[in-house]
Structure formats: structure tokens, C-alpha cells
Amino acid sequence: MYRTHNCGELRMANVGEEVTLSGWIQGSRDLGFMMYTDLRDRYGITQLIFTEENTTKEVFESARTLGREYVVKVKGTVLERKSKNPNIPTGDIEIDVNDLEILNASKVPPFTIEDDTDGGDELRMKYRYLDLRRKPVQENLIFRSRVAVETRSYLSQAGFIEVETPVLIKSTPEGARDFVVPSRMNKGQFYALPQSPQTFKQILMVGGFDKYFQLVKCFRDEDLRADRQPEFTQIDCEMSFVTQEEILNTFEGLTRYLFKTCKGLDLPEFPRMTYDEAMEKYGSDKPDTRFGMEFHNLNGVAKGKGFPVFDSAELVAGINAEGQADNYSNKDIKKLTEWMQRPQIGAKGLVYVKFNTDGSIKSSVGKFYSDDDLKAWGEEFGAKPGDMLLILSGEEEKTRKQLNELRLEMGERMGLRNPQEFKPLWVVDFPLLEWDEDTERFHAMHHPFTSPKKEDVERMMNGDHETMKALRADAYDLVINGVEIGGGSIRIHDRDLQSRNFDLLGFTREEAMAQFGFLLGAFEYGAPPHGGLAFGFDRLCAVMMGQNTIRDFIAFPKNNQGRDMMIDAPSPIHDEQLDELCLGIHLPKEA
Amino acid sequence: MYRTHNCGELRMANVGEEVTLSGWIQGSRDLGFMMYTDLRDRYGITQLIFTEENTTKEVFESARTLGREYVVKVKGTVLERKSKNPNIPTGDIEIDVNDLEILNASKVPPFTIEDDTDGGDELRMKYRYLDLRRKPVQENLIFRSRVAVETRSYLSQAGFIEVETPVLIKSTPEGARDFVVPSRMNKGQFYALPQSPQTFKQILMVGGFDKYFQLVKCFRDEDLRADRQPEFTQIDCEMSFVTQEEILNTFEGLTRYLFKTCKGLDLPEFPRMTYDEAMEKYGSDKPDTRFGMEFHNLNGVAKGKGFPVFDSAELVAGINAEGQADNYSNKDIKKLTEWMQRPQIGAKGLVYVKFNTDGSIKSSVGKFYSDDDLKAWGEEFGAKPGDMLLILSGEEEKTRKQLNELRLEMGERMGLRNPQEFKPLWVVDFPLLEWDEDTERFHAMHHPFTSPKKEDVERMMNGDHETMKALRADAYDLVINGVEIGGGSIRIHDRDLQSRNFDLLGFTREEAMAQFGFLLGAFEYGAPPHGGLAFGFDRLCAVMMGQNTIRDFIAFPKNNQGRDMMIDAPSPIHDEQLDELCLGIHLPKEA
């Protein structure tokens, strides 16, 4: 037996007991006649002491050879410590070691196994087994495991059945790019890895499962900018005979339950906001509502006064950075303007109006507008002395997007985005279709199976092109702190309506049948009304822990080139494997 | 709102209530002036009545149009039934319908949605959404969901952390064939889908996770004979600082907990048997111990009496089919012999000895052996009057395998394999290595990471070829009713021992480093002693329900050609997809 206790559980009540512990050497202090050593495992750290009196010379000498990360088993007696350490739960006791066995040695790790390590990203990914020993990494993954347990507990209690849907499915050229898997038994054909189990969960509803859920791996072969991973996990759900209201209540309930059980936090009822309102007030369908700083439209007061930039703009709008007038020098504003002009944001310029605490007004467009003009702007915002307006103009959609970036940046700078404060929001009433000017076709705003609102069905079946742009869907997103946790919709369950949607999305009848014939077929055999949603599980965990990157909540993440640095994958395969699959590789010639 | 109650919950206590129900039409009986209709959902069946008195003419006429599998919503009053149905929980009540809405129509299903359906396998797989409505299919999948919940509950309680390991990993040409996934970002390179998360769970132990589990999809590109699926699910576990004894106790505890919570059954402590004993007594490392009928070696009493077949055989052995002497005519025995001679089994012949109830002895080898000789055989088996010995001979290993088939067949015929009786067994002390005469190399009996027993380590590091054959491993399988539920082992955690094992298995040092360098590296940085196991989850569910095929416990199984008949996958992909992956298809020319 390797241990009677783990390294986190011994207390004063155990004093006098003979115990066996196993773990890793965190570090040692050698005082010559005695030695202190910290022994670590997942559960905690326990202090060992080796003294010339109580151990054999052999054990004492052996203890002296222990390096960091050596794995040992020790036997000894639990003692009360003379100088206690109130910072750790085992800080009242120590182990007087009388026997030591070295289970495995360790080379010196390439970075320190501490909360704050000196290892760079690539190095830590290569030696992931060492990074996984660090407490913050373990805590994140243990938290994730906990959230998974509680998610399943809540949904099972609510009558949901977890059903596993297949990983080897069919490629559909819609949406993001599929990972494909060549079939050996069906030569020249491919499976695809699911981007989501969407059609399968709908089939389960047609199959009468009523309430389905799954924590499920999904896959997207996208270019991995920012915080994306080629494989990620969803909390995926679907319900039959259900209205949007019931779905929102169920998953608001889940979210509040998770915050309560995993964080000890009581969240109030989640507010709801329409897509239109979110775009109007925040220029984003996932607004961070931890702070206000809403957009105000200045078209009425700023246009027609002779400033050509505003006069020619479709939209003039801005935000009020409260109390910032004194904090921003001309140089600061110049820097902020340059930040906004970077290609990622692409603003042409940035107009400011400072309402100084001394009552004076200063603005970059002061020569076009009188103080009275600028005061009228301030009234739109309810600006007080000390406030600073930041104003953008241009094409409406672009301007809102730019202003959204500016708002988030100012919120960040002003400390309004506290990662330990949680502001959830349901965004509802999304448009059904999105017109793409470039390709001159409609895209599904959510996905091709989303139902228009009941009152819009008739218009969708018979309306003209412009009518289609105005259709609203029973589609909804859950946003927390400006991060989209997930979303869903009521689905179409009528074959004709689904066919009409495929038509609008530019599918030929043949394409629709080839890709989704099974679903259209299923709708002919008594499909119930149904709807559901999916949460991004990695992202939910990150947001709940007040962190930004999902990579820190995945045990073995891939880097931005889609590589697993530890196992060195992907990698070439043998010619025999290619031959069995009837595949050849045709690399492009180097220029 | 679609419903106030589901179709399985209304009782006498609800009589008089106004309710709304939604579901599928199971069937109707039209009596002219009134109509009975059964409404079905996942939860049960509720009887509806439509009467000319209580509904409008419109509703009554509409009810008449309802076909099987139509989806409807009804409102009405709960009444006490005049003629109650004690066979269903809702049998005391019925709904007097006053409003009916047809939510969706249905074509006539291609097979009946009943417990015993008239649909063939292929038809039911194509219309899986209809097959899923059948009660036995729903019950299997709901049972599976339940077992998953309880598995997670038990392991979480025991301190295991569920960690998700990656699906996109690296191809290793060992073991079964990998499914591979071409990488677009790393052209000409491939990921592989995991056959198991073996190395990742070991890395988690090196990373200090101490106790890991996961219900995880695994993949094998094998030819799909019998009851195999290209994707299947494992309960996968690993523990650190652990002995074989602790692992067996933990997972025996899990298994008993699952039988208790999901089946209401108390299983006694699981017996243990060495691999050698299992092969000796049953000719199989997964014996069905619901019945005895153990092998007896007759070499001592049957050889040297002038019967050339036995005299030249390496092994003469048999079983005692108790009480079967009177049940088997010469014709029956001829048929049984022919069954044993089929190529799948390949026995040369079958010798019988009947100890008739009248005291006489009859045998197919009566002219070579006296009654006293045959009586001596009977004594080996403890045979009683009425018993029948069945005896095989030949090369030892082959003969045991054939006798195993015969034993299972006789157990089946004699009704000794009751699917509702459960006999678990730990098979332990597997050989470490298996010598393959054909390829003249060793194979890992379990897998290349399995540790030899502590007392065999020294011999393994330094012994000769013959010594290697005798090495025993800390490896174990759980068998229930002759089905291998899963197995595991204590792993190697020492780099030198792992290298030695790779050497023995025929890896060059370069191959070992290319494929498992990360693991060998990990062993240099303080790898703890560890071990674990994996259960086949689909198979566990099937065995617990007394069923033979895992396909019935998978929501969307594939057929023997690896095809999903419903979605028609795998399928060709677009040339653009191939081009992006730098792949070409080279189908063999038709002859």
C-alpha cells in the first residue's frame, strides 16, 4: 500500500498516528542535523521532517538526495508542529519520517512547478504533464469536472436523458469547415466529425425522446485565431412540445444552479433584451452589461451644422466616458484615436467632447460647433461636469461595431469589467436570415433549422425578398459579461417550411435532399414541435472562473497551428495506411 | 403551452381537472357516436375519448381524420374510466376531449411502432427516428443514460475527476487500425481518432491528477463482424499510488453499485481466478460461470489403450453434460458432431460416453475401451447415471478452444445460461507477452504499457527468450456471464522498463521515440506508480439488461459495412474539400 492518507488531510486530531504518505517533493530545507521537506499531491502539501535522532543514517542520507519532483513514499508519525503554518490546512502538523522509499527520480523540470511559473506557452504545452501539476491548472480542470457533474445532475433531475450521438457522421458543406475521415470500407467516401449534433438531436425529438442532453465534443476545422480550439465541448439540449419561454426558464435555471453550486453565488433573474435593442444600445449582440455606457444617436443634434464628416455620415453616435475628462490629455486622446484606427477596428477618426469640471467645454470639433451645440449633445447623454463624450461617425453598421470596441476598451480602462461580477443577459428575437451583399444570398443567422416566429410563418412562405430580411426567429443567446455562452432556437418541424427555408438559403432541391433528406423525411412521420440550445462548455467554465481563455480549461489543448505539442500531432502516416484508404497526397510545389 | 401533464402521469387524484396533453396517436377505435384514442409519449399512454355530446362537430370530425403517429395537442377533462385497464399506470382515467389541434400529420409508417415490430434490420436503421419510438429501444437508451449517471455519481463520490482527453490525436501503427483525419493546416499530415485514451490518462497521472475517469468515445477501423461498432464508449479510469488490489476493489464496488441502483440486485463478492486456471477449466479467459461443466483432463485414463486418435493427441479432455444421456439419440449426437466440425470450430470428431439410467454404458469408442475403462473416465467427472460425457482430443490449445465452444453450446441447450442471472468473475495474472509463431515476435497480451509483476521485473530486464514467455503481469479482466466487460493493469512507470518492453515488442529505439517519446520523457520527471482499467460501456449496458448485442444500446449504430443507413454516411466529398487537404483519391481499377 502506497498511502494511508493523502497529502491534504492530516490534522491535529491525527497527532500520534503512524501514517504512510506518497507524493512529489515540492522542496527541502536542509539544516544539517535535520531536514524539512514539503510533500505534495493533488490534495495538498504536508511537511516532512527528517532528524538524525529518529531516522536511520541511511534514510537521512537518502533524503538528502531528493530533488524537486522526485516521487517518494514515506512512513512516519504525525507530530504537532512547533511553528504552525496557518496558510495551509495541514499547517498544524508534520510527519516525523522513519522510513523513505524513492519511487521515481526526476530530472530538473524545464520550468518551475509553481502557481506563477517561468515557463513560456510552447514549453508548457510540450511538457504538459508538468504544467498539469501546477495548482491553477489543476484547479481549472477540477472546476470543469465539477461543473460537468452539476450540469448532469440538474438536467437528469429535470427529466433529460443523456444520449450519445455519433462522431462519425456526414460532411455538409454548410457552415464552418468539417474535419473529414476517409472510410476504408467504403472507398473514396468520407465521414465528417460533427460541428454539432444538431440534426441528431432533432431526430431524437422525432423519435419521442422528449428531453435530450449531452456533453459532447464538437469539431471545426477553422483557422485558429484568438481563443478557438479545433475540438471543443458543448452542453447540448433539445426539448419537445416546448415554447421559447420554457426553454429559457429551464436553462436560466441550469445557469443559476451552476453558479450557486460551483461558485456559491445567487444570480438574480436574467434580464432579456431584443437583438434590435442590443445592436442599438451596444452595437453588439453580446453586450457586456456589467456597465452602462450605452450608445446615443447624435444624428439629430450633430448633423446639418456644417461639419462635412458628420453631415455625410449615415450615423453619428457616441458614448459617455463618465468622469474621464480630466484623465485624458491631448496625447492620450491621440493614442486612443490611433488605437481605433488600427486595421482590426478601422475607424477613420475619433471625436471627443470634454465637459471639464471648471465648466468649460473642449472638443476636437470645437470650430464647427458652438458650446451650446455641444451642450445639446451632452444633454443627450445626461453628461455631467467631468464627463467625456467619444463620438464616431460613418456607415451605420460599421460605426456601431467600432463604437462597441471603443465602449469595451473604455470599460476595461475604467475598471468597469470586474471578472468576479457576473451579468447574464438573454438576447432574443434574432433575425431569421441575414443578407450577404458579397455573395448575394441569404445566410441563416442561427442555423438552417431555426423556425421563424409563428406570426412570421405566413410571410415567410409567401413574401417577397424584402419581407425575408424582416423575418424574426424564435432564437436566443445567453450572454454573460459580454461573452456568448450559447444559444438556441425553436426549430422548424414542418416539411414544407423547412423546404422553403432551404430554398431561401440557396439550396437546390437536390442538394437539400442529398444532405438533409433524412430530416425532411422524418418531418413526414409525425415530428413534434421542438426546440433547444447549446452552451459552449469550455467557455462557460472560463467565464465562471473570471478567465478569458478556454485553453486553460482544456487538459490537452492544441496550439494555433492545430498541433498537440506534447504528442507532436498531426504527423505523417505510413504509405500502407494511405494505400488502404486509396488516398494520395499532392503537396503544392514550393515556389 | 403544449401540455400541463405528460401522457404517463394522470391518476384518479386528477379526476375533474382540466388538462392539456400532447403526443402521438397510438391508435383509435371509432364507435360511431364516440371514439377512443390512445395518446402516447415517452412517459406513457393516456386514453382520450371524443363524444358527440362533449365536443363540437368540428373537433369530432377532425378526430376521425387522425392516423397513427399523428402529433396532436388536446384539451379536456380527466374522467374516471368505466372499464379500467390495470396494465398501465394511467389505466384508471381517460380524457374527455373538448379541443383538438393537429400539430403534425404522419404518413403511414413503414413498420409498426410496437414492442414487437414487423420491420427488418435495414429498414429500422434507415427509419431510425421511427424505431426510436418503440418502447424496448427507448428503455434500452434510458437505461444506458441511467447507468452513465450512476457511474459518474459513484466515481465522483470516490474522488475521481472526469477529464476530457483529445479526440484528434496521433496515429500509432500498433494494435487495431486507426481512423485518420487529414490536417488542412499541416498539409500531408494526419490526426488519428483514439482507440483508447491510454497514454493521455497515464500522462494525467504523471501530471498529478491522482484519480481520473471519463466516459469516452473510442474508435477502431476494424472489419465489423459480429457485435462490433467503429465507435464505442468506454468507462475509462486511472489511479496513482495504487495496487492491483485497490483497483479491483474500487471497480468491483462500482459494478455492484450499478447492479444495485440500476437493477435492484445485490451481487455477492466477485470470485477471482487466474488466467491459467480459466484456460485449464474452461478453455477461455472469459468463462461463463453461471454453470459448471468444467473441463477434465483424460490423458491419464484414455491414452495407451490402443485408440490411435487419443494415443496421438496432445490432449484428451471433455465435459460432463449432466442428465443428458437420455436426451441425445445417435442422430442428435451426429448433428452435434457436425456442428463441432464446422470450419468456425474445426473439431475433427466428437466422442461421447453415455452412462444410461439403466446402468449400461454406451460410447462411440466402445470397441477400444472396456466398460471398466469408461467407468474410470466417469469417475474423473463424478458422473452419475443419466450423464453424458463429451470428449475432444488433439493439439492442446486448439482442443481447449473447441471444448469451450462445446461447453457454451451445451450450457445454452440445457438452459444453464439464464440472462437474468449474473455471475461476475475477475480473471487475474495474465501473461505479459504472447509469442506469435507466424510473425515470430512478441505481442503485448494487454498493451505495451502493462507492468510485469514486481517479482518478474528483474527476470524481464535480464532474462532470455523462454523466460519472457513465462512473465506474468498485474493485468486483470472483469467477466460477467462469459462476456468480457473490461480490463486493465498496473502500468510501467519506469523509463528503462518501458524501453525494455518496447524492445521486446520489436520496436526500434527510433520507432519507440517517434511514437511514445512524450511518455518516455514524462517517466523522467517523477512519474508515480499507477494503474487503471476500462470497461466497455455499451457492452456493460447490454449484459446488465441480459441482451447480446451492443447495437441495441447505441442510439445511432452503424451497419456491418460501417454505414449510417439513416443519414447515408460515409459519402463522397467535394473536390474543393479534397484540394484543401491536398488529397487525391486513387480507386483500384475494376477488373
CSV table of N, CA, C and O in Angstrom, one decimal, chain B residues 474-544:
chain,number,residue,atom,x,y,z
B,474,ASP,N,0.6,-7.8,-13.8
B,474,ASP,CA,-0.5,-7.3,-12.9
B,474,ASP,C,-1.7,-6.8,-13.9
B,474,ASP,O,-1.9,-5.6,-13.9
B,475,ALA,N,-2.3,-7.8,-14.6
B,475,ALA,CA,-3.3,-7.4,-15.5
B,475,ALA,C,-4.5,-8.3,-15.2
B,475,ALA,O,-4.4,-9.4,-14.7
B,476,TYR,N,-5.7,-7.7,-15.4
B,476,TYR,CA,-6.9,-8.3,-14.9
B,476,TYR,C,-8.1,-7.9,-15.8
B,476,TYR,O,-8.1,-6.9,-16.4
B,477,ASP,N,-9.1,-8.9,-15.9
B,477,ASP,CA,-10.3,-8.6,-16.7
B,477,ASP,C,-11.5,-8.9,-15.8
B,477,ASP,O,-11.5,-9.8,-15.0
B,478,LEU,N,-12.5,-8.1,-16.0
B,478,LEU,CA,-13.8,-8.4,-15.4
B,478,LEU,C,-14.7,-9.1,-16.4
B,478,LEU,O,-14.9,-8.6,-17.5
B,479,VAL,N,-15.2,-10.3,-16.0
B,479,VAL,CA,-16.0,-11.1,-16.9
B,479,VAL,C,-17.4,-11.2,-16.2
B,479,VAL,O,-17.4,-11.5,-15.0
B,480,ILE,N,-18.4,-11.0,-17.0
B,480,ILE,CA,-19.8,-11.3,-16.4
B,480,ILE,C,-20.5,-12.2,-17.4
B,480,ILE,O,-20.6,-11.9,-18.6
B,481,ASN,N,-20.9,-13.3,-16.9
B,481,ASN,CA,-21.7,-14.3,-17.8
B,481,ASN,C,-20.9,-14.6,-19.1
B,481,ASN,O,-21.6,-14.8,-20.1
B,482,GLY,N,-19.6,-14.7,-19.0
B,482,GLY,CA,-18.8,-15.1,-20.2
B,482,GLY,C,-18.6,-13.9,-21.1
B,482,GLY,O,-18.0,-14.2,-22.2
B,483,VAL,N,-18.9,-12.7,-20.7
B,483,VAL,CA,-18.7,-11.6,-21.6
B,483,VAL,C,-17.6,-10.7,-20.9
B,483,VAL,O,-17.7,-10.4,-19.7
B,484,GLU,N,-16.6,-10.3,-21.7
B,484,GLU,CA,-15.5,-9.5,-21.1
B,484,GLU,C,-16.0,-8.1,-21.0
B,484,GLU,O,-16.2,-7.4,-22.0
B,485,ILE,N,-16.2,-7.6,-19.8
B,485,ILE,CA,-16.7,-6.3,-19.6
B,485,ILE,C,-15.6,-5.2,-19.7
B,485,ILE,O,-15.8,-4.1,-20.2
B,486,GLY,N,-14.4,-5.7,-19.3
B,486,GLY,CA,-13.3,-4.8,-19.5
B,486,GLY,C,-12.1,-5.3,-18.7
B,486,GLY,O,-12.2,-6.4,-18.2
B,487,GLY,N,-11.1,-4.5,-18.7
B,487,GLY,CA,-9.9,-5.0,-18.0
B,487,GLY,C,-8.9,-3.8,-17.9
B,487,GLY,O,-9.1,-2.7,-18.3
B,488,GLY,N,-7.8,-4.2,-17.2
B,488,GLY,CA,-6.8,-3.2,-17.0
B,488,GLY,C,-5.5,-3.8,-16.5
B,488,GLY,O,-5.4,-5.0,-16.5
B,489,SER,N,-4.7,-2.9,-16.0
B,489,SER,CA,-3.4,-3.4,-15.5
B,489,SER,C,-2.7,-2.3,-14.6
B,489,SER,O,-3.1,-1.1,-14.7
B,490,ILE,N,-1.7,-2.7,-13.9
B,490,ILE,CA,-0.8,-1.8,-13.3
B,490,ILE,C,0.2,-1.5,-14.5
B,490,ILE,O,0.6,-2.4,-15.2
B,491,ARG,N,0.5,-0.2,-14.6
B,491,ARG,CA,1.4,0.3,-15.7
B,491,ARG,C,2.8,0.3,-15.3
B,491,ARG,O,3.2,0.5,-14.1
B,492,ILE,N,3.7,0.3,-16.3
B,492,ILE,CA,5.1,0.6,-16.1
B,492,ILE,C,5.2,2.1,-15.8
B,492,ILE,O,4.5,2.9,-16.5
B,493,HIS,N,6.0,2.5,-14.8
B,493,HIS,CA,6.3,3.9,-14.6
B,493,HIS,C,7.8,4.3,-14.6
B,493,HIS,O,8.2,5.4,-14.3
B,494,ASP,N,8.5,3.3,-15.1
B,494,ASP,CA,10.0,3.4,-15.1
B,494,ASP,C,10.4,3.4,-16.6
B,494,ASP,O,10.1,2.6,-17.4
B,495,ARG,N,11.2,4.4,-16.9
B,495,ARG,CA,11.6,4.6,-18.3
B,495,ARG,C,12.4,3.4,-18.8
B,495,ARG,O,12.1,2.9,-19.9
B,496,ASP,N,13.3,2.9,-18.1
B,496,ASP,CA,14.1,1.7,-18.5
B,496,ASP,C,13.3,0.5,-18.8
B,496,ASP,O,13.4,-0.2,-19.8
B,497,LEU,N,12.3,0.2,-17.9
B,497,LEU,CA,11.5,-0.9,-18.0
B,497,LEU,C,10.6,-0.8,-19.2
B,497,LEU,O,10.4,-1.7,-20.0
B,498,GLN,N,10.1,0.5,-19.4
B,498,GLN,CA,9.2,0.7,-20.6
B,498,GLN,C,10.0,0.5,-21.9
B,498,GLN,O,9.5,-0.1,-22.9
B,499,SER,N,11.3,1.0,-21.9
B,499,SER,CA,12.1,0.8,-23.1
B,499,SER,C,12.4,-0.7,-23.4
B,499,SER,O,12.3,-1.1,-24.5
B,500,ARG,N,12.6,-1.4,-22.3
B,500,ARG,CA,12.9,-2.8,-22.4
B,500,ARG,C,11.6,-3.5,-23.0
B,500,ARG,O,11.7,-4.4,-23.9
B,501,ASN,N,10.4,-3.1,-22.6
B,501,ASN,CA,9.2,-3.7,-23.1
B,501,ASN,C,9.1,-3.3,-24.6
B,501,ASN,O,8.7,-4.2,-25.4
B,502,PHE,N,9.3,-2.1,-25.0
B,502,PHE,CA,9.3,-1.7,-26.4
B,502,PHE,C,10.3,-2.6,-27.2
B,502,PHE,O,9.9,-3.1,-28.3
B,503,ASP,N,11.5,-2.8,-26.7
B,503,ASP,CA,12.5,-3.7,-27.3
B,503,ASP,C,11.9,-5.0,-27.6
B,503,ASP,O,11.9,-5.6,-28.7
B,504,LEU,N,11.3,-5.6,-26.5
B,504,LEU,CA,10.8,-7.0,-26.6
B,504,LEU,C,9.7,-7.1,-27.7
B,504,LEU,O,9.5,-8.1,-28.3
B,505,LEU,N,8.9,-6.0,-27.8
B,505,LEU,CA,7.8,-6.0,-28.7
B,505,LEU,C,8.2,-5.6,-30.1
B,505,LEU,O,7.4,-5.5,-31.0
B,506,GLY,N,9.5,-5.5,-30.3
B,506,GLY,CA,10.0,-5.3,-31.7
B,506,GLY,C,10.1,-3.9,-32.2
B,506,GLY,O,10.3,-3.7,-33.4
B,507,PHE,N,9.9,-2.9,-31.3
B,507,PHE,CA,10.1,-1.5,-31.7
B,507,PHE,C,11.6,-1.2,-31.8
B,507,PHE,O,12.3,-1.6,-30.9
B,508,THR,N,12.0,-0.5,-32.8
B,508,THR,CA,13.3,0.0,-32.8
B,508,THR,C,13.3,1.2,-31.8
B,508,THR,O,12.2,1.7,-31.5
B,509,ARG,N,14.5,1.6,-31.3
B,509,ARG,CA,14.5,2.8,-30.4
B,509,ARG,C,13.9,4.0,-31.1
B,509,ARG,O,13.2,4.8,-30.5
B,510,GLU,N,14.1,4.2,-32.4
B,510,GLU,CA,13.6,5.3,-33.2
B,510,GLU,C,12.1,5.3,-33.2
B,510,GLU,O,11.4,6.3,-33.0
B,511,GLU,N,11.6,4.1,-33.5
B,511,GLU,CA,10.1,4.0,-33.6
B,511,GLU,C,9.5,4.3,-32.2
B,511,GLU,O,8.5,5.0,-32.1
B,512,ALA,N,10.1,3.7,-31.2
B,512,ALA,CA,9.5,4.0,-29.8
B,512,ALA,C,9.6,5.5,-29.5
B,512,ALA,O,8.6,6.0,-29.0
B,513,MET,N,10.7,6.1,-29.9
B,513,MET,CA,10.7,7.6,-29.6
B,513,MET,C,9.7,8.4,-30.4
B,513,MET,O,9.1,9.3,-29.9
B,514,ALA,N,9.6,8.0,-31.7
B,514,ALA,CA,8.7,8.8,-32.5
B,514,ALA,C,7.3,8.7,-32.1
B,514,ALA,O,6.5,9.6,-32.1
B,515,GLN,N,6.9,7.5,-31.6
B,515,GLN,CA,5.5,7.3,-31.2
B,515,GLN,C,5.2,7.6,-29.8
B,515,GLN,O,4.1,8.1,-29.5
B,516,PHE,N,6.1,7.2,-28.9
B,516,PHE,CA,5.8,7.4,-27.5
B,516,PHE,C,6.9,8.1,-26.7
B,516,PHE,O,7.0,8.0,-25.5
B,517,GLY,N,7.6,9.0,-27.5
B,517,GLY,CA,8.7,9.7,-26.8
B,517,GLY,C,8.2,10.6,-25.7
B,517,GLY,O,8.8,10.7,-24.7
B,518,PHE,N,7.0,11.2,-25.9
B,518,PHE,CA,6.4,12.0,-24.8
B,518,PHE,C,6.2,11.2,-23.5
B,518,PHE,O,6.4,11.8,-22.4
B,519,LEU,N,5.8,10.0,-23.7
B,519,LEU,CA,5.6,9.2,-22.5
B,519,LEU,C,6.9,8.8,-21.8
B,519,LEU,O,7.1,8.9,-20.6
B,520,LEU,N,7.9,8.4,-22.6
B,520,LEU,CA,9.2,8.0,-22.1
B,520,LEU,C,9.8,9.3,-21.4
B,520,LEU,O,10.4,9.2,-20.3
B,521,GLY,N,9.6,10.4,-22.0
B,521,GLY,CA,10.0,11.7,-21.4
B,521,GLY,C,9.4,11.9,-20.1
B,521,GLY,O,10.0,12.3,-19.1
B,522,ALA,N,8.1,11.7,-20.1
B,522,ALA,CA,7.3,12.0,-18.9
B,522,ALA,C,7.8,11.1,-17.7
B,522,ALA,O,7.8,11.6,-16.6
B,523,PHE,N,8.2,9.9,-18.0
B,523,PHE,CA,8.7,9.0,-17.0
B,523,PHE,C,10.0,9.5,-16.3
B,523,PHE,O,10.4,9.0,-15.3
B,524,GLU,N,10.6,10.5,-17.0
B,524,GLU,CA,11.9,11.0,-16.4
B,524,GLU,C,11.7,12.1,-15.4
B,524,GLU,O,12.6,12.7,-14.9
B,525,TYR,N,10.4,12.6,-15.3
B,525,TYR,CA,10.1,13.7,-14.5
B,525,TYR,C,9.2,13.4,-13.3
B,525,TYR,O,8.3,14.1,-13.0
B,526,GLY,N,9.5,12.3,-12.7
B,526,GLY,CA,8.7,11.9,-11.5
B,526,GLY,C,7.3,11.4,-11.8
B,526,GLY,O,6.3,11.9,-11.4
B,527,ALA,N,7.3,10.2,-12.5
B,527,ALA,CA,6.1,9.5,-12.8
B,527,ALA,C,5.7,8.7,-11.6
B,527,ALA,O,6.6,7.9,-11.1
B,528,PRO,N,4.5,8.8,-11.1
B,528,PRO,CA,4.1,8.0,-9.9
B,528,PRO,C,3.7,6.5,-10.3
B,528,PRO,O,3.4,6.3,-11.5
B,529,PRO,N,3.8,5.6,-9.4
B,529,PRO,CA,3.2,4.3,-9.7
B,529,PRO,C,1.7,4.4,-10.0
B,529,PRO,O,1.1,5.2,-9.4
B,530,HIS,N,1.2,3.8,-11.0
B,530,HIS,CA,-0.2,4.0,-11.4
B,530,HIS,C,-0.7,2.8,-12.1
B,530,HIS,O,0.0,1.9,-12.6
B,531,GLY,N,-2.1,2.7,-12.2
B,531,GLY,CA,-2.7,1.6,-12.9
B,531,GLY,C,-4.2,2.0,-13.1
B,531,GLY,O,-4.6,3.0,-12.6
B,532,GLY,N,-4.9,1.2,-13.9
B,532,GLY,CA,-6.3,1.5,-14.1
B,532,GLY,C,-7.0,0.5,-14.8
B,532,GLY,O,-6.5,-0.7,-14.9
B,533,LEU,N,-8.1,0.9,-15.4
B,533,LEU,CA,-8.9,-0.1,-16.2
B,533,LEU,C,-9.9,0.6,-17.1
B,533,LEU,O,-10.1,1.8,-16.9
B,534,ALA,N,-10.5,-0.1,-18.0
B,534,ALA,CA,-11.5,0.4,-18.8
B,534,ALA,C,-12.6,-0.6,-19.0
B,534,ALA,O,-12.3,-1.8,-19.2
B,535,PHE,N,-13.8,-0.2,-18.9
B,535,PHE,CA,-15.0,-1.1,-19.1
B,535,PHE,C,-15.6,-0.7,-20.5
B,535,PHE,O,-15.7,0.5,-20.8
B,536,GLY,N,-16.0,-1.7,-21.2
B,536,GLY,CA,-16.8,-1.4,-22.4
B,536,GLY,C,-18.2,-1.0,-22.0
B,536,GLY,O,-18.9,-1.8,-21.4
B,537,PHE,N,-18.6,0.3,-22.2
B,537,PHE,CA,-19.8,0.8,-21.6
B,537,PHE,C,-21.0,0.2,-22.3
B,537,PHE,O,-22.0,-0.2,-21.7
B,538,ASP,N,-21.0,0.2,-23.7
B,538,ASP,CA,-22.1,-0.4,-24.4
B,538,ASP,C,-22.3,-1.8,-24.0
B,538,ASP,O,-23.5,-2.2,-23.8
B,539,ARG,N,-21.3,-2.6,-23.9
B,539,ARG,CA,-21.4,-4.0,-23.6
B,539,ARG,C,-21.9,-4.2,-22.1
B,539,ARG,O,-22.7,-5.1,-21.9
B,540,LEU,N,-21.4,-3.4,-21.2
B,540,LEU,CA,-21.9,-3.5,-19.8
B,540,LEU,C,-23.4,-3.3,-19.8
B,540,LEU,O,-24.1,-4.0,-19.1
B,541,CYS,N,-23.9,-2.3,-20.5
B,541,CYS,CA,-25.3,-2.0,-20.5
B,541,CYS,C,-26.1,-3.2,-21.1
B,541,CYS,O,-27.1,-3.6,-20.5
B,542,ALA,N,-25.6,-3.8,-22.2
B,542,ALA,CA,-26.2,-4.9,-22.8
B,542,ALA,C,-26.3,-6.1,-21.8
B,542,ALA,O,-27.3,-6.7,-21.6
B,543,VAL,N,-25.1,-6.4,-21.2
B,543,VAL,CA,-25.1,-7.5,-20.3
B,543,VAL,C,-26.0,-7.3,-19.1
B,543,VAL,O,-26.7,-8.2,-18.7
B,544,MET,N,-26.0,-6.1,-18.6
B,544,MET,CA,-26.9,-5.8,-17.4
B,544,MET,C,-28.4,-6.0,-17.8
B,544,MET,O,-29.2,-6.4,-17.0
